Short mmCIF file of C-alpha atoms and ligand atoms in Angstrom, two decimals:
data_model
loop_
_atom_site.label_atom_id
_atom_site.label_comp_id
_atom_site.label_asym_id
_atom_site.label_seq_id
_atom_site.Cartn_x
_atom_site.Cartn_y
_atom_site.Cartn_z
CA UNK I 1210 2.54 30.49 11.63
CA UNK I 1211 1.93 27.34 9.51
CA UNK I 1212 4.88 26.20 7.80
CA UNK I 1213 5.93 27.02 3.89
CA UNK I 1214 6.93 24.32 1.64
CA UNK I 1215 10.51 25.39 2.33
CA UNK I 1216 10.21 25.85 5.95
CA UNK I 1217 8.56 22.44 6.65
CA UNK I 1218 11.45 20.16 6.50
CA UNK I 1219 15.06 20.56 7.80
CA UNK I 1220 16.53 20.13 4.57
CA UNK I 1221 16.95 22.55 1.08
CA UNK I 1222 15.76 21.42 -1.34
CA UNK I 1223 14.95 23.20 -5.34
CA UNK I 1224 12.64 21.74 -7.88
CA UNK I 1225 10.75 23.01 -10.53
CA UNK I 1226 6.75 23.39 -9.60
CA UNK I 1227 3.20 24.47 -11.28
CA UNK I 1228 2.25 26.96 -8.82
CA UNK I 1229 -1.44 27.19 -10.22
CA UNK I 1230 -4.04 25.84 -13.07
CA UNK I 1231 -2.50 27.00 -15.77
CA UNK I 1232 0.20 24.62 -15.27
CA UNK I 1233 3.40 26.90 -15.90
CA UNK I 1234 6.21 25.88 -14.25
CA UNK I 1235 8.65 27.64 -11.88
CA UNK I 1236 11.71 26.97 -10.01
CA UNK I 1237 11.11 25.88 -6.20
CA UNK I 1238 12.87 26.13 -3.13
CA UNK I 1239 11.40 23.56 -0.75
CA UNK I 1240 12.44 21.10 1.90
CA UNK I 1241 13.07 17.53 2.31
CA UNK I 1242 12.68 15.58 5.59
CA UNK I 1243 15.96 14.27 7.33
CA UNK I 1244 16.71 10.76 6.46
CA UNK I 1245 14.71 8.44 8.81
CA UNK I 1246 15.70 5.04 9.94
CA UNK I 1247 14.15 3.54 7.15
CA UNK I 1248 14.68 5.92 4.35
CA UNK I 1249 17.03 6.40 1.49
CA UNK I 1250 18.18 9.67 0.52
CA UNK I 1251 19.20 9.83 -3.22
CA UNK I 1252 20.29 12.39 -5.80
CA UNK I 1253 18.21 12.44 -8.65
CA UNK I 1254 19.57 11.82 -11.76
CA UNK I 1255 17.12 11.46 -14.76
CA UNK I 1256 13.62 11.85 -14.40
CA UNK I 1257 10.97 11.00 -17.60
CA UNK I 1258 7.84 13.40 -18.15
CA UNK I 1259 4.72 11.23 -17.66
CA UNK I 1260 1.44 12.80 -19.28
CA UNK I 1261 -0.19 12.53 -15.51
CA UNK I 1262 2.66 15.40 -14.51
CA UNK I 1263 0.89 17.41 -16.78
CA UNK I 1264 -3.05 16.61 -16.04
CA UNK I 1265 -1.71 16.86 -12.50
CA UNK I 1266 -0.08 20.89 -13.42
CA UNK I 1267 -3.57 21.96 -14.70
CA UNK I 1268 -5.85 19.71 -11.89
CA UNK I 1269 -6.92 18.06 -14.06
CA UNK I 1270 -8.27 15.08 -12.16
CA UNK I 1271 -9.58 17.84 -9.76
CA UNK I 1272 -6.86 16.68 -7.04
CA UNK I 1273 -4.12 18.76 -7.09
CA UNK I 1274 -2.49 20.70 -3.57
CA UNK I 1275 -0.02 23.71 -5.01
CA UNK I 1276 2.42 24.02 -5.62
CA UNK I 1277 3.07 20.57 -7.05
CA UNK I 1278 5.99 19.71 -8.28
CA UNK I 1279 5.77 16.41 -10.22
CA UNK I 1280 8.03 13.53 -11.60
CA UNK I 1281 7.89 9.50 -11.12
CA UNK I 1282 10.00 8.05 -13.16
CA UNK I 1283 12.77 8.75 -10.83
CA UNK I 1284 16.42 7.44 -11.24
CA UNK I 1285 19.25 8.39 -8.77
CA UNK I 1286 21.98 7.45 -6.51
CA UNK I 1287 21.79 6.92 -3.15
CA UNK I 1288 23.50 9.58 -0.64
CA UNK I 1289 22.80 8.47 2.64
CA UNK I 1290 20.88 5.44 4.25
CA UNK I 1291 19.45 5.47 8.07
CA UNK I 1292 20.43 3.04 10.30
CA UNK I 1293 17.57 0.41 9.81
CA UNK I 1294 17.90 0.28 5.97
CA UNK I 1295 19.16 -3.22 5.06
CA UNK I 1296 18.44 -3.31 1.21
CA UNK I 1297 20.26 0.10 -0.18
CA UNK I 1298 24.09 1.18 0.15
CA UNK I 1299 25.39 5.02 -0.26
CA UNK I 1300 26.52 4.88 -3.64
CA UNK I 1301 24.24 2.79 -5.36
CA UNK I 1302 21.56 3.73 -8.54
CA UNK I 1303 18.29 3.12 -7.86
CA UNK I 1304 14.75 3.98 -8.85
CA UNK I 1305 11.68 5.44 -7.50
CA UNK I 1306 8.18 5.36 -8.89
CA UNK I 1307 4.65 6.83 -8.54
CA UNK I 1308 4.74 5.51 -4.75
CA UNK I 1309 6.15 6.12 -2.22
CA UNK I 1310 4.03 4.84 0.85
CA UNK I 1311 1.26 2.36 1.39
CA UNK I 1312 -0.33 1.01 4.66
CA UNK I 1313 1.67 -2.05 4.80
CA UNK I 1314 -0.53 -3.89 6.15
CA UNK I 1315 -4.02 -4.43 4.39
CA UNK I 1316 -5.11 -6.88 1.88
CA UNK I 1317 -4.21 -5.65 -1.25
CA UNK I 1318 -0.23 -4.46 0.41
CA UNK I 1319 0.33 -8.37 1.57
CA UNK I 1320 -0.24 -9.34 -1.83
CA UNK I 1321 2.43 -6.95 -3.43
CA UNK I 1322 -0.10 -5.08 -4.42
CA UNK I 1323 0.59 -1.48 -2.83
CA UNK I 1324 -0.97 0.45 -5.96
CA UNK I 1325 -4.80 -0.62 -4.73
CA UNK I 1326 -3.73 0.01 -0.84
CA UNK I 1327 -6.59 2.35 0.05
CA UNK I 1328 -3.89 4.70 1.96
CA UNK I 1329 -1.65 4.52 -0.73
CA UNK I 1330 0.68 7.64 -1.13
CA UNK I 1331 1.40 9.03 -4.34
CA UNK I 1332 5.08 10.33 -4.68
CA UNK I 1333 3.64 13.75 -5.27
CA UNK I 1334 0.60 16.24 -4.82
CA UNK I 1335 -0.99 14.02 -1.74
CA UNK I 1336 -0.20 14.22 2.00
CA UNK I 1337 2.24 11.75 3.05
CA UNK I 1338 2.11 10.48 6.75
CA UNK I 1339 3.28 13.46 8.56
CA UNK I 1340 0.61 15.31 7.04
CA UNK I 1341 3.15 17.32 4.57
CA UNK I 1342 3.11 17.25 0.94
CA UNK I 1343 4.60 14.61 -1.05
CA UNK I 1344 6.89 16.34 -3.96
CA UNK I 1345 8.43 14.05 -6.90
CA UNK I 1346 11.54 13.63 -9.23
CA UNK I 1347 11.41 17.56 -10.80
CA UNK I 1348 13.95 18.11 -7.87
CA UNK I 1349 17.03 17.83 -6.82
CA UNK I 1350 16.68 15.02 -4.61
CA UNK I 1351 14.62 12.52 -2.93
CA UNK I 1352 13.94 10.40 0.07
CA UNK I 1353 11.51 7.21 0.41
CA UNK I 1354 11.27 4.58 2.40
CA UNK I 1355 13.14 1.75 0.81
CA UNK I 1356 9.98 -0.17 0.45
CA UNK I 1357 9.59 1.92 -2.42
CA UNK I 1358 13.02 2.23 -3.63
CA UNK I 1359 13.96 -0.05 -6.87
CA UNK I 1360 17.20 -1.76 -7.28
CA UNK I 1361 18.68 -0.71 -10.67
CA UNK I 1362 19.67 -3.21 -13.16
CA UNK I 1363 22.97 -2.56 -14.04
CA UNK I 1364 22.83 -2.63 -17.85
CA UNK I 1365 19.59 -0.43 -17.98
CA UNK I 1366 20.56 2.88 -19.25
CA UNK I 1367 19.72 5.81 -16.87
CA UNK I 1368 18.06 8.00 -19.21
CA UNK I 1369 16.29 5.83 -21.59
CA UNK I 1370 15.43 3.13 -18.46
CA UNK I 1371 13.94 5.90 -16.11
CA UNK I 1372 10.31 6.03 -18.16
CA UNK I 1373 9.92 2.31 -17.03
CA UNK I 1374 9.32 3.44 -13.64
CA UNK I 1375 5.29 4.50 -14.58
CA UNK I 1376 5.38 4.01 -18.49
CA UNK I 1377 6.95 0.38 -18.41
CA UNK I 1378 5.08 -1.00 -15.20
CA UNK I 1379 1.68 0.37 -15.91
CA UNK I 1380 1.91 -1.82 -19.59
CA UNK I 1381 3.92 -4.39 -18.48
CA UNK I 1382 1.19 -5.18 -15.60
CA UNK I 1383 -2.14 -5.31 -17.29
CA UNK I 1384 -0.73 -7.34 -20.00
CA UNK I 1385 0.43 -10.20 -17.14
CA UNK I 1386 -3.04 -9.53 -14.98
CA UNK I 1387 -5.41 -9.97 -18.13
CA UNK I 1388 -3.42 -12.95 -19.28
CA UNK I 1389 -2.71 -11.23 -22.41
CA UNK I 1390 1.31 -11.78 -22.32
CA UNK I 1391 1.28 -15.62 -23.85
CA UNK I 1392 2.65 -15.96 -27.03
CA UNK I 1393 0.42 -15.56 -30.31
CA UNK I 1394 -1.73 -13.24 -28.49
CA UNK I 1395 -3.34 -10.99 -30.64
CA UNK I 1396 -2.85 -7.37 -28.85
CA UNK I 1397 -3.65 -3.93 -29.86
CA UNK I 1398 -2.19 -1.02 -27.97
CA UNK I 1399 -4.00 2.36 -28.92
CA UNK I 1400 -1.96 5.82 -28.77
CA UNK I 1401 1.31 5.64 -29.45
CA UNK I 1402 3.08 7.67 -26.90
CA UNK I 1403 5.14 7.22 -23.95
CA UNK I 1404 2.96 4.43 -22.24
CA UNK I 1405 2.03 2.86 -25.99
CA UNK I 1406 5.60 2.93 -27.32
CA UNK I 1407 6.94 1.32 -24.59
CA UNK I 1408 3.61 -1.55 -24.41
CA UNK I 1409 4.71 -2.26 -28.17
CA UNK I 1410 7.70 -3.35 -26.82
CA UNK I 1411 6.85 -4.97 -24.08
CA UNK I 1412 4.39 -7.05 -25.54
CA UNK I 1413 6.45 -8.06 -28.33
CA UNK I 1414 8.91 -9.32 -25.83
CA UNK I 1415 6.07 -11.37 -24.46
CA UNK I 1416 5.45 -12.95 -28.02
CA UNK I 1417 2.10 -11.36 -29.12
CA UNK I 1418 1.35 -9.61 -32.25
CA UNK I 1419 0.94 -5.92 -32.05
CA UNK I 1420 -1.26 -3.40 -33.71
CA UNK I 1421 -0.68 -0.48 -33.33
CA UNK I 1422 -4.22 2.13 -33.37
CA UNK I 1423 -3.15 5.89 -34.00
CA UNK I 1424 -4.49 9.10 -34.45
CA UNK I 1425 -0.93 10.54 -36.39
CA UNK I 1426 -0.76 8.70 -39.76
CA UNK I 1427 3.16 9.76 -39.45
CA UNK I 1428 3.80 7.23 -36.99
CA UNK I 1429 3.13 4.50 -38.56
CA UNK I 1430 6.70 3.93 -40.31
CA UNK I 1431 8.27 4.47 -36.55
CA UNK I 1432 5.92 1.72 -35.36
CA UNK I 1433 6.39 -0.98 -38.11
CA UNK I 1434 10.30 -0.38 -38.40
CA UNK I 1435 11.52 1.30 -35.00
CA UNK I 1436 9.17 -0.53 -32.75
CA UNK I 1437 8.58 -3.77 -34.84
CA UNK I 1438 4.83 -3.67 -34.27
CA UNK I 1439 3.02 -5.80 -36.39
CA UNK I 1440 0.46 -3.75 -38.14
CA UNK I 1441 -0.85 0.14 -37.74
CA UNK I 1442 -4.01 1.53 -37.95
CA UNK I 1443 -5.22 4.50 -38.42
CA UNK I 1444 -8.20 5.11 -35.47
CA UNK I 1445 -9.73 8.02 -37.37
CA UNK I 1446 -10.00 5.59 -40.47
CA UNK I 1447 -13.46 3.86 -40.50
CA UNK I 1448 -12.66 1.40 -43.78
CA UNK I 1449 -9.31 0.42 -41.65
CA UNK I 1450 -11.11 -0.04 -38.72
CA UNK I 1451 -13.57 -2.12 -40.20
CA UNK I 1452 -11.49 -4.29 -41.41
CA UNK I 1453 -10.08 -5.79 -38.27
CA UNK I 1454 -13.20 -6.24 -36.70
CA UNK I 1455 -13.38 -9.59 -33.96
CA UNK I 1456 -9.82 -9.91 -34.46
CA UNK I 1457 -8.02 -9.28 -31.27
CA UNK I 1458 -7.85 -10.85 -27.79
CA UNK I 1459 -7.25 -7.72 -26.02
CA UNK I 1460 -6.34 -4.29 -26.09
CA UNK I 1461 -4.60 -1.50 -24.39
CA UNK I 1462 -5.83 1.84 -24.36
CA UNK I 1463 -3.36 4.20 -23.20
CA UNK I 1464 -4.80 7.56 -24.76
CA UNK I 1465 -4.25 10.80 -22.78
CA UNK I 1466 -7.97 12.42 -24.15
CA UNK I 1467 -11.49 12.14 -24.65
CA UNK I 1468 -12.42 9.91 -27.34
CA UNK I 1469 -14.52 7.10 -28.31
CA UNK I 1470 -13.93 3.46 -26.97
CA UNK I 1471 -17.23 1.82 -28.86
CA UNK I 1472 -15.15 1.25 -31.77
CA UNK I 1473 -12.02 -0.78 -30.02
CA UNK I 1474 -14.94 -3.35 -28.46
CA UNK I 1475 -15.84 -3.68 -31.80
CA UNK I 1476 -12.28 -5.33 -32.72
CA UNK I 1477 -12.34 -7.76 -30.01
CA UNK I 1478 -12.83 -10.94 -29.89
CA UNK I 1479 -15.58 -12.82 -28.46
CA UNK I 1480 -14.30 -12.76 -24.62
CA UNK I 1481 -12.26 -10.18 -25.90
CA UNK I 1482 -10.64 -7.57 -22.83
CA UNK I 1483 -10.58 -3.64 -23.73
CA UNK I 1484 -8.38 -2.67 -20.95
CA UNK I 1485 -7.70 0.90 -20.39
CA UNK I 1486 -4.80 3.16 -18.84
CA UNK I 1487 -5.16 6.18 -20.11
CA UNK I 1488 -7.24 8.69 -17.84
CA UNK I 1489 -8.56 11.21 -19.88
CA UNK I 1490 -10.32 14.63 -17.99
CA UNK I 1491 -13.83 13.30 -18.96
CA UNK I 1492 -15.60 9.70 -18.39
CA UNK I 1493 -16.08 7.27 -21.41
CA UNK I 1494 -19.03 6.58 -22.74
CA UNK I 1495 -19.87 2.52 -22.73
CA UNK I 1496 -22.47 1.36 -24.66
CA UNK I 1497 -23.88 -2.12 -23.33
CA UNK I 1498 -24.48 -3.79 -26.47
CA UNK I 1499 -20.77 -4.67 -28.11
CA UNK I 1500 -20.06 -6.12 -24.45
CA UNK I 1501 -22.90 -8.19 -24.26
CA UNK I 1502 -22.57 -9.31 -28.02
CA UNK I 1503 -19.49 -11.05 -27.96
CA UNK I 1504 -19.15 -11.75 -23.89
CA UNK I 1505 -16.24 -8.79 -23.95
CA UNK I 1506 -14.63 -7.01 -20.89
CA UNK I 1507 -13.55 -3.72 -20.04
CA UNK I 1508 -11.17 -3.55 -17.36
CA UNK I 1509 -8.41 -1.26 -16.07
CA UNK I 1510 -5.02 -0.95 -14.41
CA UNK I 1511 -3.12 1.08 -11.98
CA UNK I 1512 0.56 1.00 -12.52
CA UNK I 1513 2.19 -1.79 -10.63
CA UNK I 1514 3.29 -3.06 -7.16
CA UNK I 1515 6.62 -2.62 -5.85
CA UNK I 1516 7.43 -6.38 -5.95
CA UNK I 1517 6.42 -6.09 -9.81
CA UNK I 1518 7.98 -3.54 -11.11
CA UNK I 1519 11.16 -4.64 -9.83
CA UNK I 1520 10.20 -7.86 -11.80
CA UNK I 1521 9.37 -5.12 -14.98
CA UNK I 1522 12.45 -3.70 -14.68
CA UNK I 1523 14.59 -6.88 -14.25
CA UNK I 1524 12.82 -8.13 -17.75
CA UNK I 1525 13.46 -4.84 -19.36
CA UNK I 1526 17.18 -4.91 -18.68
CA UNK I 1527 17.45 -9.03 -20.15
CA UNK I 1528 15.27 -7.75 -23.13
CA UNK I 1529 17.39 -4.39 -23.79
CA UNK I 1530 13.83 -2.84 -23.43
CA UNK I 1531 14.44 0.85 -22.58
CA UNK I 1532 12.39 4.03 -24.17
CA UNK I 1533 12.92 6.41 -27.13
CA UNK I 1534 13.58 9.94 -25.52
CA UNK I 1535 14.35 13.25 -25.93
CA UNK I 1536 16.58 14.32 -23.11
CA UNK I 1537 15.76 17.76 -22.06
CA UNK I 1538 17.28 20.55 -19.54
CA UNK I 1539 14.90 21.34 -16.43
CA UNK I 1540 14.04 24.48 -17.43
CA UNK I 1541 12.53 22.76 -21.05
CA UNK I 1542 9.68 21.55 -19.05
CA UNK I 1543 6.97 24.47 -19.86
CA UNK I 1544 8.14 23.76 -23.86
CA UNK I 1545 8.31 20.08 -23.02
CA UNK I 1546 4.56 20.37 -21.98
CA UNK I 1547 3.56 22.17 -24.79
CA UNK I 1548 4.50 19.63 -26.84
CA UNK I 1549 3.58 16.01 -25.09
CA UNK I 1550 -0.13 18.09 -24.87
CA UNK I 1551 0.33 18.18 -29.59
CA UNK I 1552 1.60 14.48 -29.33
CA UNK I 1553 4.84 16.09 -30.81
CA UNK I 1554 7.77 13.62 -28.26
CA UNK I 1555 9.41 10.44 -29.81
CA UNK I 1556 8.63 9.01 -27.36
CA UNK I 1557 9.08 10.65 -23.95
CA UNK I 1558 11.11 13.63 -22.21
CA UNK I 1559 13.21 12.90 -19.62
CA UNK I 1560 14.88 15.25 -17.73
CA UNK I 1561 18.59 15.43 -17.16
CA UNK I 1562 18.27 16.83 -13.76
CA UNK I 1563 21.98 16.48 -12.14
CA UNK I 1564 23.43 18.60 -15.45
CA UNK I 1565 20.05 21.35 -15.21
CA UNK I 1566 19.76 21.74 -11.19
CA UNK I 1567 22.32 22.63 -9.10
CA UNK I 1568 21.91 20.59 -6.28
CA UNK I 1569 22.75 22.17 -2.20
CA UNK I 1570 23.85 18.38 -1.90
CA UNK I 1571 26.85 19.03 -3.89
CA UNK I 1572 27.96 21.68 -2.41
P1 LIG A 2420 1.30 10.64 -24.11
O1 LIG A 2420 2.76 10.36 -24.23
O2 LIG A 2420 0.82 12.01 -24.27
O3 LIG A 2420 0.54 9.63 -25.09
C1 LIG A 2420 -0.84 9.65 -25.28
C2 LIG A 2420 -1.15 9.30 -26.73
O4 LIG A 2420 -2.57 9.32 -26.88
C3 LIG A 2420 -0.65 10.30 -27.74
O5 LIG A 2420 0.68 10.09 -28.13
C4 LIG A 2420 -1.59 10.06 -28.92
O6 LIG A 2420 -1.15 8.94 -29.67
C5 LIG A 2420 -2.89 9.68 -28.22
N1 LIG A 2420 -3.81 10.81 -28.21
C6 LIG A 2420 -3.59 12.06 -27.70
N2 LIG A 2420 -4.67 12.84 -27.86
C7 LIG A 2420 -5.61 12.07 -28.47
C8 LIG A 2420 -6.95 12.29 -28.87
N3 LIG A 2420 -7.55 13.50 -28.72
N4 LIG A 2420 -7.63 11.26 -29.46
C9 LIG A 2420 -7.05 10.06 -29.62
N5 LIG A 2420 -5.77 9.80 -29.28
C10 LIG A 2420 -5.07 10.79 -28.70
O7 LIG A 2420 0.80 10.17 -22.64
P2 LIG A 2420 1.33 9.00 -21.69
O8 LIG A 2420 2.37 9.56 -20.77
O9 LIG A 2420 1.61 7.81 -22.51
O10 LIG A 2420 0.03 8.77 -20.78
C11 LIG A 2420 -1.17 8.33 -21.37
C12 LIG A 2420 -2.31 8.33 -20.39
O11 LIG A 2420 -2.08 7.32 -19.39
C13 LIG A 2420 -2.46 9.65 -19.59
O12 LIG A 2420 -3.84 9.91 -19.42
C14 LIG A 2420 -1.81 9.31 -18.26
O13 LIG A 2420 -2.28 10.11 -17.21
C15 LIG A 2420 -2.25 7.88 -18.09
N6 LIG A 2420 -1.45 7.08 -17.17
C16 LIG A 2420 -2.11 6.14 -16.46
C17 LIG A 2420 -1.39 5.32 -15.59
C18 LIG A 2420 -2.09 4.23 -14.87
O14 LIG A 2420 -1.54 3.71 -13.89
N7 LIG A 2420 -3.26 3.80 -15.29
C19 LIG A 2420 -0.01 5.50 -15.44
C20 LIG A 2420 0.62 6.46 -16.22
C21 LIG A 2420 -0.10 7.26 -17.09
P3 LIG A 2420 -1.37 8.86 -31.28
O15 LIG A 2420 -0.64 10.04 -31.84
O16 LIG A 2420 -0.74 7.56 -31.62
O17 LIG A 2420 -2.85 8.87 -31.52
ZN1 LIG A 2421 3.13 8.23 -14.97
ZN1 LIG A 2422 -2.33 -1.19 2.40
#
């Protein structure tokens, strides 16, 4: 008889999981593997709500195994190490991301670059070596090889820190790759919501001017005063829009849902770089001539390296650069959902999973 979620492994484990498309979310009994000689075994602590948890519940990228249960911006302490670990002691806080496993041994993996490893392994939804499903931070607890495991700065809060682990290292890296962290750059970071709130403040630590593009005329207050961008537009408003036309170097598009990118070439810069993050259901449409008028580039980004976003996290903690959350219960998530889907989350849920699971590990 094949082998149930919570047969598979030797270990208990509970979670919460969308069982099917419409993305509702249900306890889980499942099962962990035993800690291997390389693995880490950790309790989870806090984990944030990324909006790929939810385009994952519904499939949809078209990808999804059920049940999946999601969560990778993972912070816990560690329980138990195997006997080969050498960088993790039972005890400690660490983090885990959106991987988990890579090959190790290709191109893009010997240059600390894991996220473009062609067998990369997501930390949920995909088959992970032994063929069983990979299941995230919505749980109880975790184990990863420590490859993937982040040390945790100690004066990075738990709860606000966690959303660093996909919302801090997928800004933080695109701004470094594109060359768009020097000082004075002129940046523009479009959607303000877990990924742009926290790329405001990133690139403000960097040195470059923000402005802020928005579809919710309500933020703009929480961006000039709480997040010190620079300026805010208004992305529905053509006479704003207009006006900042060929003024920025590069921009970040972060937003969740289909909509029009035309308009942000228009703002850049000759050699200007659009580069996008956000992976809405449907492709963009990319007219040729803004690109080839003004010698512009779009370009994109998948979150960030191990070896990086221990670097992320590292500047977060000297530049007090953590997220505005909203710490939730488990059992919030279906609400939770609800709401990141109407843009209504300053600026990202994060689960307070040792107070809202009870956990077979601690008893
Ligand atoms: P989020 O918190 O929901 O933020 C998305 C923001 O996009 C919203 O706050 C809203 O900002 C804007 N927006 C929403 N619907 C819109 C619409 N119809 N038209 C224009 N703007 C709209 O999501 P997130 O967690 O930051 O994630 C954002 C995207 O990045 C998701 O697609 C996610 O899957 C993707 N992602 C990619 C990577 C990567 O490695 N590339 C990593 C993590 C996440 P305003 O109210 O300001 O307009
Ligand atoms: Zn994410
Ligand atoms: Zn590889």
């Amino acid at each position: 008889m094949a082998k149930s979620p919570a047969t598979e492994h030797p270990i208990k484990a509970q979670g919460y999981a969308a069982k099917d498309t419409s993305g509702t979310f249900l306890p889980l009994t499942f099962s962990r593997r035993a800690t291997g000689d390389k693995d880490v075994r950790f309790k989870v602590l806090y984990c944030g709500i990324c909006h790929s948890d939810l385009h994952f519940a519904k499939n949809e990228w078209g990808v999804t195994t059920y049940p999946v249960v999601p969560g990778h911006e993972i912070v816990g302490v560690v329980t138990e190490v195997g006997t080969k670990v050498e960088k993790f002691k039972v005890g400690e806080t660490v983090g885990v991301g959106c991987l988990v496993g890579s090959c190790r041994s290709c191109q893009s993996c010997s240059n600390n670059l894991e996220q473009y490893c062609p067998k990369m392994i997501l930390t949920y939804a995909v088959p992970y070596f032994d063929g069983t499903i990979t299941y995230g931070g919505y749980s109880d607890h975790m184990v990863s090889d420590e490859h993937f495991v982040l040390h945790w700065p100690d004066n990075l809060p738990l709860d606000s820190g966690a959303p660093l682990l996909c919302a801090g290292i997928t800004t933080y890296s695109p701004l470094r790759h594109y060359g768009l962290d020097k000082r004075g750059t002129k940046l523009g970071v479009v959607g303000l919501g877990g990924l742009g709130h926290v790329a405001v403040k990133i690139a403000k630590a960097f040195g470059a001017e923000v402005t802020v593009f928005s579809t919710t005329p309500e933020k703009k207050h929480e961006a000039l005063d709480g997040l010190k961008a620079d300026h805010f537009i208004v992305s529905k408003d053509l006479e704003q829009m207009q006006a900042v036309t060929g003024t920025l170097d590069g921009i970040l598009d972060t937003v969740s849902a289909s909509h029009a990118i035309a308009p942000f070439l228009n703002i850049l810069k000759t050699d200007g770089k659009l580069v996008l993050v956000g992976v809405p259901e449907k492709p963009h449409e990319l007219p040729a001539f803004p690109l080839i008028i003004g010698r512009k580039i779009v370009g994109g980004s998948n979150i960030g390296g191990l070896k990086e976003t221990q670097e992320m996290l590292d500047f977060c903690a000297e530049h007090e650069i953590t997220a505005d959350i909203e710490v939730i219960p488990i059992d919030y998530v279906n609400t939770a959902m609800d709401r990141l889907l109407k843009s209504d989350v300053r600026y990202r849920f994060v689960i307070d999973v040792a107070n809202s699971i009870k956990a077979p590990l601690d008893t």
